[in-house]
Amino acid sequence: MKLLKTLLVLFITMQVSAQQGGMWIPSLLEGMNEDEMTSLGSKLTAQDIYDVNNSSLKDAIGHFNGGCTTEIISDKGLILTNHHCGFGQIQSHSSLENDYLKDGFWAMNLDEELPNEGLFVEFIVSIEDVTERVFSGVTDGMSEREKQSIIDRNSNSVQQQTKTEAWQNTKIKAFYKGNQYFLFVTERFEDIRLVGAPPSSIGKFGSDTDNWVFPRHTGDFSMFRIYADENNHPAKYSKSNKPYKPKHYLPVSLDGIEEGDFTLVFGFPGRTNEYLPAVAIEHITKEFNPSNIAIREAALKVIDANMKTSDAVRIKYASKQARIANAWKKWIGENQGIEKSNAVANRKAFEAKYTQALKTKGLEAKYGNILPEFDKLYKDFADINIKRRNFIEVFLVTNELMQMTFRAFQMEMATNANTQNFEQAKATLINRLKGIHKNYDVGVDKDVYKAVMPLYTNAVDASIYENTAFTNLESALKLLEGSPKEVIKRLNKDAAYKYAKPLMQAFADKIDAQFQQKNAPITALQKQYMKALMEALPDARYFPDANSTLRVTYGQVKGYSPRDAVYYQPVSYLDGIMEKYIAGDYEFDVPAKLRDLYIAKDFGQYADANGKVPVCFIGTNHTTGGNSGSPAIDAEGNLIGLNFDRVWEGTMSDMNYDPEICRNIMVDLRYVLFIIDKYAGATHLIDEMKLVHPKKK
Ligand code: ARG
Ligand code: ASP
């Protein structure tokens, strides 16, 4: 009997560890997902998480500016997201005199909260499967283009037929590579004010050295507040707007986590590609990533060196540098993870299983051509995919003078037809130039040019920096004065523009055009492959790839072993910050006040049972870019952490989730509260939250 019980427990835990991974649609959790969550320790029902008729967890989860996630933590619209998600806003309120990036910012009352033009937070009101309506009239014999035009038409009419309130919007998104469609009713708030941010030495502690790495000690959080009109509806910024009263907000747990605890991460993951054929994974990791890594590496060398020697450059380039460095490092980790986990060989083995299943199920005639076709298409696609992305890396990611010429090129292209287009395109260009020049340093940019351009073309000529209007905002605006004819003529005499134009022309006419042409059949085949997989191997675990829609991922707090003889504990502590501390270092400095609190052990109610302040923890939640700022929620629906990163060995989870080494990194909410309360003295914000003790009932 005892043996049977042990075996049973063993069986269940084995199943549990296999049942990890996936980003699930919140309206479809009943059944399998609910059961899995329960087996992992959750006490939540599917309805607690998503309910159209009553308030539920989903009402507290917002899409932050289209790229990150945020959650409501008070009945006055107070929201939390990552420091790196609010970075642009914090930076835009910063100057050499008021350096909020360096020193942090805390609004001590509502009047001190800072408005942010353009910033928005969007909530999901409802999610509905509209696949049948979207596919109505589509038949197998049609070409992809015909199908798509019917799908587009149907989608429009579904949206039009959907009854919404005046302040709501709708959108339709494709799932499972275009085999399913869902309708979302949304509410978008546009008066979002900055409430608080720790200094970068806390919010970005460890910077690029620690980015994508565990053990981690980053207090990666910032706070904002949603404002609404007098009816509590979304509205543009107005002084008379009031703090938003949410349908639901998350209570904050003071009891924290320990290894094995259930965690649910609820947010807006951006993009994953979990169903790629092996040939695609090989292309990405062996050819595509390395060439892009090289370009970013060259740019970073220049930017980093300049940021270290000049405070002005540091402030101007902080955000750009973080953006460039982030994907650069991620790709390196992704390549290593794919290699280490034998992902390509495993995927090939899986493909053999799939091919066998096609045979046994009599599906060979229908789907047997897909994998050989992928091989052929990728062989033909590889070069153009790399060339196109390299152009983007040089012209849109790293070199700003080239970016300005590219924006001007877009204006010239839009203009050829008529003058009305010209005025509009010119206004767009002017806005972009102003945006770039807000944080521009011509010396840095010229060195970036010299570093990256040779990786794209042999035609390198840095003297263009001496003979162009674009490196100075005033002269650039001057160049744009006058009639369309005059402007275009002047533009084509500008040295930088003259230099860049043939490269841009080749990109538009040949490179991008060819890319689109060769990518289209791959996309179509991927849709067919998804369908084939689900038919051939119906019992496998299928979750839709991330597509910037609201998803649930669940798992447990858990350590891992990144390599032989190394094991990472799941929780890091304030002690680790002191271990990493390097006085005056640009990545590992620690503010004096935090050091003092540590020495005095002045931890308030935020230490754990051993008297230590937890800082970060890791879990088996399957996350990706866009999940930053997502709440980590405990078994009862309380906030325990803030998702902000993944471990380096596991960044391949975008293509190949492996529960052995893929971990998401969260900042412990007790550390967030400790910083707000003890470090910043913003106790009014703590008072506004609902602090709970779920484990001490
Ligand atoms: N790697 C995390 C993510 O992809 C954090 C990025 C921000 N931090 C940084 N040092 N760049 O967003
Ligand atoms: N740091 C990422 C984000 O900003 C999260 C991730 O890629 O794990 O969304």
PDB file of C-alpha atoms and ligand atoms in Angstrom, residues 67-68 84-85 212 326 623-628 643-646, ligand 2:
ATOM      1  CA  GLY A  67       5.308  46.560 -25.140  1.00  0.00           C
ATOM      2  CA  CYS A  68       5.295  45.631 -21.465  1.00  0.00           C
ATOM      3  CA  HIS A  84      13.206  49.184 -17.773  1.00  0.00           C
ATOM      4  CA  CYS A  85       9.615  49.509 -19.039  1.00  0.00           C
ATOM      5  CA  TRP A 212      19.707  37.883 -18.635  1.00  0.00           C
ATOM      6  CA  ASN A 326      19.458  43.668 -24.593  1.00  0.00           C
ATOM      7  CA  THR A 623       7.654  33.996 -20.488  1.00  0.00           C
ATOM      8  CA  THR A 624       9.075  36.177 -23.229  1.00  0.00           C
ATOM      9  CA  GLY A 625       9.653  39.821 -24.139  1.00  0.00           C
ATOM     10  CA  GLY A 626       6.460  41.712 -23.283  1.00  0.00           C
ATOM     11  CA  ASN A 627       6.040  39.768 -20.060  1.00  0.00           C
ATOM     12  CA  SER A 628       8.205  42.352 -18.396  1.00  0.00           C
ATOM     13  CA  ASN A 643       8.505  39.418 -13.805  1.00  0.00           C
ATOM     14  CA  PHE A 644      11.382  41.128 -15.594  1.00  0.00           C
ATOM     15  CA  ASP A 645      13.783  38.692 -17.244  1.00  0.00           C
ATOM     16  CA  ARG A 646      14.863  35.153 -17.996  1.00  0.00           C
TER      17      ARG A 646
HETATM   18  N1  ASP B   2      12.959  41.392 -20.244  1.00  0.00           N
HETATM   19  C1  ASP B   2      11.868  40.981 -21.096  1.00  0.00           C
HETATM   20  C2  ASP B   2      10.799  42.061 -21.277  1.00  0.00           C
HETATM   21  O1  ASP B   2      11.091  43.212 -21.257  1.00  0.00           O
HETATM   22  C3  ASP B   2      11.278  39.732 -20.590  1.00  0.00           C
HETATM   23  C4  ASP B   2      11.933  38.536 -21.171  1.00  0.00           C
HETATM   24  O2  ASP B   2      12.322  38.579 -22.340  1.00  0.00           O
HETATM   25  O3  ASP B   2      12.031  37.556 -20.454  1.00  0.00           O
HETATM   26  O4  ASP B   2       9.665  41.787 -21.573  1.00  0.00           O
END
